[in-house]
XYZ file of C-alpha atoms in Angstrom:
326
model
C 0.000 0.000 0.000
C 1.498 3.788 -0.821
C 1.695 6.500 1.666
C -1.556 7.775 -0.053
C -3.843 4.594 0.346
C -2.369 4.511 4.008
C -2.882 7.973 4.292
C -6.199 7.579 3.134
C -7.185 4.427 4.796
C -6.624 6.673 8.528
C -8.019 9.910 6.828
C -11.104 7.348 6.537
C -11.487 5.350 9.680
C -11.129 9.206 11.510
C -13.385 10.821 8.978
C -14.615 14.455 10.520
C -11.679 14.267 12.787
C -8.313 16.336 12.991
C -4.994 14.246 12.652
C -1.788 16.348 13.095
C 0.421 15.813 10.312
C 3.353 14.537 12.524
C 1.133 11.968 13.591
C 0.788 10.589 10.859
C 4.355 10.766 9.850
C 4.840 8.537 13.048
C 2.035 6.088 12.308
C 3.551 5.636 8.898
C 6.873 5.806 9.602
C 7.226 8.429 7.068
C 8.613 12.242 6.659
C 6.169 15.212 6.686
C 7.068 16.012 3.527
C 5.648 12.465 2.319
C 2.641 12.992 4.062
C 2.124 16.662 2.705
C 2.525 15.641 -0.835
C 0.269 12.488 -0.025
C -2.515 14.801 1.332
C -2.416 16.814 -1.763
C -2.527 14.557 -3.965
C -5.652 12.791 -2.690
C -7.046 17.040 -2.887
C -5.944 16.907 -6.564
C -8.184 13.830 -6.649
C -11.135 14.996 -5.184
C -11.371 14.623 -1.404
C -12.412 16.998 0.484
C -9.825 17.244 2.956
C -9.164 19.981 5.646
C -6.081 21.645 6.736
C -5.819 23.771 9.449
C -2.549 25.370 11.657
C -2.027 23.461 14.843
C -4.763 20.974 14.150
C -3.987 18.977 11.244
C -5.695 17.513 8.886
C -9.425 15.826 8.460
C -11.525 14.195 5.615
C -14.815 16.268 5.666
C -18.114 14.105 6.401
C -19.411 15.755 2.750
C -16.439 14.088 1.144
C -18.168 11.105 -1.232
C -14.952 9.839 -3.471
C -15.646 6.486 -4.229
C -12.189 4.536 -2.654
C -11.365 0.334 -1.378
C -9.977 2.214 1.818
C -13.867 3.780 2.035
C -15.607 0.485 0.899
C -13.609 -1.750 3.584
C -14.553 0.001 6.548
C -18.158 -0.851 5.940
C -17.546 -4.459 4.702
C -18.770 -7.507 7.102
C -15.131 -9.137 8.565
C -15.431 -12.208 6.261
C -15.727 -9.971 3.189
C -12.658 -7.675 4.331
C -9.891 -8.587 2.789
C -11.602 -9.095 -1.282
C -9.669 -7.474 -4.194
C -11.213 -4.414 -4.822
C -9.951 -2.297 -7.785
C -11.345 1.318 -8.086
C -11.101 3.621 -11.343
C -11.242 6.708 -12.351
C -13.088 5.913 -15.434
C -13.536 2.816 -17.599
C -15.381 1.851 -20.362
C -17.175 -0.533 -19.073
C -16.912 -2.505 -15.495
C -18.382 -5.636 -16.792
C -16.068 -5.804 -19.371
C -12.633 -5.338 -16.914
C -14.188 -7.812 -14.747
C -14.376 -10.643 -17.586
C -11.084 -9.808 -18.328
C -10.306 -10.412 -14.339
C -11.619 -13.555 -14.856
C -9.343 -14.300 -17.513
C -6.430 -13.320 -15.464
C -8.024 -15.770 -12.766
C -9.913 -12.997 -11.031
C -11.652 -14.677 -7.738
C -14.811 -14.892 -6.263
C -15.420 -11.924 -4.754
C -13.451 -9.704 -7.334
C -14.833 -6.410 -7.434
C -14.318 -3.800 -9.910
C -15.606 -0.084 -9.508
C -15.638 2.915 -11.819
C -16.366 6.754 -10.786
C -17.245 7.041 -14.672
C -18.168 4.752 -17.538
C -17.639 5.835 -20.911
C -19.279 3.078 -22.550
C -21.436 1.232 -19.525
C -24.397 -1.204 -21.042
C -27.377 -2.316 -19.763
C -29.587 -5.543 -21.246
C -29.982 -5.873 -24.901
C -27.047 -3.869 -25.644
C -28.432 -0.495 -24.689
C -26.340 2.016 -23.089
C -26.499 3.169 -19.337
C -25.844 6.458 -18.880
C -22.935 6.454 -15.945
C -21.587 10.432 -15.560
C -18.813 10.980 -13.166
C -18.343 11.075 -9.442
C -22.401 10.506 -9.018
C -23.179 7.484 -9.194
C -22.387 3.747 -8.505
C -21.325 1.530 -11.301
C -19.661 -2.288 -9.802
C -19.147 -5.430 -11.287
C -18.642 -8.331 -8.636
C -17.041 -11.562 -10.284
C -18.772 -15.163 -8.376
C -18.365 -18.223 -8.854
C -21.664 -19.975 -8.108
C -22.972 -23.778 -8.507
C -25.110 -23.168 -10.801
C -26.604 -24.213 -14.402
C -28.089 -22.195 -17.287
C -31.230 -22.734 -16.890
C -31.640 -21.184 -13.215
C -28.829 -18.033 -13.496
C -31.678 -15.949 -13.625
C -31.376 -16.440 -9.605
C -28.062 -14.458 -9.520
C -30.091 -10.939 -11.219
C -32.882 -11.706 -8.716
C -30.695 -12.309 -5.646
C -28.852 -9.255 -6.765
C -31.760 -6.756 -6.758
C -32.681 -7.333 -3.633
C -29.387 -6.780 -2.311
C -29.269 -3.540 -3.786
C -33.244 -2.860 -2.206
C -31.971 -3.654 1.026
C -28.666 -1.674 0.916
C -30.815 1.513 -0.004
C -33.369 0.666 2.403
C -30.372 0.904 5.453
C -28.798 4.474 4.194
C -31.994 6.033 3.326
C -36.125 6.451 3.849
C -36.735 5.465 0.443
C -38.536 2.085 -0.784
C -37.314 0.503 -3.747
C -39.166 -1.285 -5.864
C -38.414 -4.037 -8.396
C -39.259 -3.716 -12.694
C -38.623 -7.969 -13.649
C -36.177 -8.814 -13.825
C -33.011 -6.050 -13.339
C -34.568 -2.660 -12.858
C -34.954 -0.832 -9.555
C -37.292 2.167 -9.679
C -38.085 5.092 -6.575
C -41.132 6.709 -7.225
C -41.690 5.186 -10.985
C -38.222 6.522 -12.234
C -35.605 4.219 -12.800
C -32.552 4.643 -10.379
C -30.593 1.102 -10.922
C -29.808 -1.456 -13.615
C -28.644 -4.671 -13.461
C -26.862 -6.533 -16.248
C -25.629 -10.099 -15.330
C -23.088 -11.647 -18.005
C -22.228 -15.716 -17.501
C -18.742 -17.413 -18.430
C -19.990 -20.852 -19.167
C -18.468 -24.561 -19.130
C -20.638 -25.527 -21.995
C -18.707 -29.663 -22.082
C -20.694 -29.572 -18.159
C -23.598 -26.818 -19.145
C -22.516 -25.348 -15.987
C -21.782 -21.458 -15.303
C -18.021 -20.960 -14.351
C -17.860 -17.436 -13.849
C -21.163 -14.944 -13.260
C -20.593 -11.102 -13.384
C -23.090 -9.073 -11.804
C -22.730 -5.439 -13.471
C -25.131 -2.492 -11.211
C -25.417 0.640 -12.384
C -26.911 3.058 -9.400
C -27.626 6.713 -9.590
C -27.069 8.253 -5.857
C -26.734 11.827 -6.710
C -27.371 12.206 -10.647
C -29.166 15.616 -10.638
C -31.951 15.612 -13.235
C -30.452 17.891 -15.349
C -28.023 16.220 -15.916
C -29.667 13.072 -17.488
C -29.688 13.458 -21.829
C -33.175 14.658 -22.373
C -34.655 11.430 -23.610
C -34.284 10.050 -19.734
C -35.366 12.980 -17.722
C -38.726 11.532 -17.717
C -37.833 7.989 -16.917
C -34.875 8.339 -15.415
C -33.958 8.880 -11.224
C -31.382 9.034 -8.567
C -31.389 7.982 -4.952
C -30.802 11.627 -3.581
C -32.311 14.392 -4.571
C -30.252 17.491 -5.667
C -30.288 19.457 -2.594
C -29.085 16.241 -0.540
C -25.479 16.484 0.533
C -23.992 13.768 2.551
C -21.450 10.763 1.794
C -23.332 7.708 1.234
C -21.460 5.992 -1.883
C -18.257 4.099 -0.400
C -21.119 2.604 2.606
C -23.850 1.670 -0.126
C -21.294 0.044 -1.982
C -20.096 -1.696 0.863
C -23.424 -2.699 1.782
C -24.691 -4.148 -1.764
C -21.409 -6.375 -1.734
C -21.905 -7.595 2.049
C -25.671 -8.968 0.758
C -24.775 -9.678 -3.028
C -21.726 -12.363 -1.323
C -23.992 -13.134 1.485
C -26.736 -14.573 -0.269
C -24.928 -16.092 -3.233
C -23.703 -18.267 -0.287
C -27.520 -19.458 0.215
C -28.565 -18.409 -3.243
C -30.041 -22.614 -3.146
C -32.420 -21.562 0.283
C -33.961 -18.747 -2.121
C -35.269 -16.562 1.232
C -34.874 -13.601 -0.664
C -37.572 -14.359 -3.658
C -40.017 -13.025 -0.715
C -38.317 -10.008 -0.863
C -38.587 -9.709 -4.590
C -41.763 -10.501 -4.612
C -42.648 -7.852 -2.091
C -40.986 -5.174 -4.426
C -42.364 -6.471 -7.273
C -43.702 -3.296 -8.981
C -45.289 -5.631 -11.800
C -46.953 -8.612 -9.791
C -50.702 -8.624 -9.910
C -50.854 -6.158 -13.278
C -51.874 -6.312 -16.361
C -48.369 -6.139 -18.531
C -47.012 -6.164 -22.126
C -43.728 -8.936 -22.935
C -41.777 -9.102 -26.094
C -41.901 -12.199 -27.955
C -39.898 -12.284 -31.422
C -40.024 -8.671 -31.307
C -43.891 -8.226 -30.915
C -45.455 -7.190 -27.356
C -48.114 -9.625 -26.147
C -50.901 -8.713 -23.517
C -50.623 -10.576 -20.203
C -50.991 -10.518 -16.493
C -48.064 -11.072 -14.058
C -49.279 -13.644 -11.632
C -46.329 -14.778 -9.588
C -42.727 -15.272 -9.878
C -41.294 -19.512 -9.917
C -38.552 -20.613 -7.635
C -36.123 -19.917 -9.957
C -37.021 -16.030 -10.690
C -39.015 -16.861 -13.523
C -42.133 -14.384 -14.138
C -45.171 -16.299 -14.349
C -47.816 -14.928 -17.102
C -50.900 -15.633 -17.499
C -52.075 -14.885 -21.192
C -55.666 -13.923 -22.594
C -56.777 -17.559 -23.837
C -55.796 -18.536 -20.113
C -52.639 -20.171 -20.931
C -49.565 -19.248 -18.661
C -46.074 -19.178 -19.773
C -42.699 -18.623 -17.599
C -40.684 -15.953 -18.489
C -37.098 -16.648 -17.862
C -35.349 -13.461 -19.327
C -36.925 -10.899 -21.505
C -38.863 -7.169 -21.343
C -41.710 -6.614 -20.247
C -43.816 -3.210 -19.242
C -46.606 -2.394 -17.542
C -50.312 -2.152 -19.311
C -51.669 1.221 -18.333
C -55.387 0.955 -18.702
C -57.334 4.297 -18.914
């Protein structure tokens, strides 16, 4: 770890607090110098970091950089010590954690962007990811699982992010089938799950769950086509640090349940958040939308339609939207 990340790691664990520069000089073992250049570089970077004569020097509670020193302090002890690589900007997240994976990346593997240049969301559309406001992640796993049920992993995943919002803030989350998280009918998350697959065994090697979260996207700020549709977690007036602690939190349930994905307790959830359950809905079938009513959701996170002639059908993966009547 540099003098920075150290510096950075204390800055964090004592955040609102003064720390004399000579202390930590003597924590680190370093010069002053060292940790003068270290605290203005992490300035240069965007953290919001006091300094005043004969107190030293503090990270301000408003500071909200995205950083693995940030994340860890919020992580559950079992979780602590995953590889966590933070960027400045990427083009996508998904797309440096496959090549992780490549490279042997573990369960666990997390990769986090302030900025995606080129971040996707299902069927190849783009998600809008603008600096230093949101949350874009990718966590690598490694479940026991086959095709047919990976589904599970997107609707475990949701829910993790519903109940990591649900800790930091008043708002209620709800779930779109199968990846979208909406607050107040605007869409605030996405979730795009990619599998590596062992197709000799048809079973998944490698899953990467990709979420895409605005905290504090002002509304502005969205391209005009997504103003409407579009959300964020905090509204534009809000200013506190929430991102390194939500992040933390989504991981700590995202790893958590994965390691009782087969006891599926958290398909109640879903189903509670369900924002589709028990309306009348449109899905896309060879690229025409087809009139149905969402019933339920299977064991396996499939959405259970039933159709005019009284059929039903499982959904496994697909779009769907909701049927406004007039």
């Amino acid at each position: 770890m540099t003098v920075k990340n150290e510096v950075l790691h204390i800055l964090e664990e004592n955040k609102g607090k003064n720390i004399s520069g000579q202390e930590l000089a003597n924590i680190l073992c370093v010069s002053r110098t060292a940790i003068w250049k270290a605290i203005k570089s992490l300035q240069q970077e965007g953290y919001l970091i006091n300094a005043a004569s004969n107190k030293g020097y503090s990270l301000s509670y408003t500071s909200d950089v995205i950083s693995s020193e940030g994340i860890r302090l919020f992580l559950c002890e079992k979780f602590k010590n995953i590889p966590i690589s933070v960027y400045k900007s990427l083009s996508s997240t998904n797309t440096e954690a496959k090549a992780e994976i490549i490279q042997k990346g573990i369960h666990g593997t997390v990769v986090i962007s302030e900025e995606q240049t080129n971040g996707r969301g299902r069927f190849g559309r783009k998600f809008f990811s603008p600096p230093n406001t949101g949350i874009y992640m990718s966590i690598i796993l490694k479940p026991n699982l086959n095709i047919s049920n990976s589904v599970l992993i997107t609707t475990a995943a949701a829910v993790a992010v519903c109940l990591a919002i649900d800790k930091f803030t008043e708002k209620k989350p709800q779930i779109k089938w199968v990846n979208d998280i909406y607050i107040e009918n605007k869409k605030i998350c996405g979730i795009l799950t990619e599998a590596v697959t062992d197709f000799e065994s048809g079973t998944i090697d490698s899953i990467v769950i990709g979420i895409g979260l605005n905290v504090k996207t002002e509304n502005k700020t969205f391209p005009n086509e997504l103003q409407e549709i579009a959300g964020s977690i905090l509204q534009d007036n809000d200013n506190f640090a929430i991102r390194n602690k939500l992040t933390a939190e989504i991981i700590n349930n995202v790893l958590s349940t994965c390691e009782k994905l087969e006891e599926k307790k958290f398909l109640k959830i879903y189903k509670e958040r369900s924002m589709i359950l028990g309306e009348n809905i449109f899905y896309k079938k060879n690229n025409k939308w087809i009139e149905g009513y969402a019933q339920d959701i299977d064991e396996n996170g499939g959405l259970i339609v039933s159709q005019n002639d009284g059929q039903q059908i499982i959904l496994k993966s697909g779009e769907v939207s909701i049927r406004k009547t007039k």
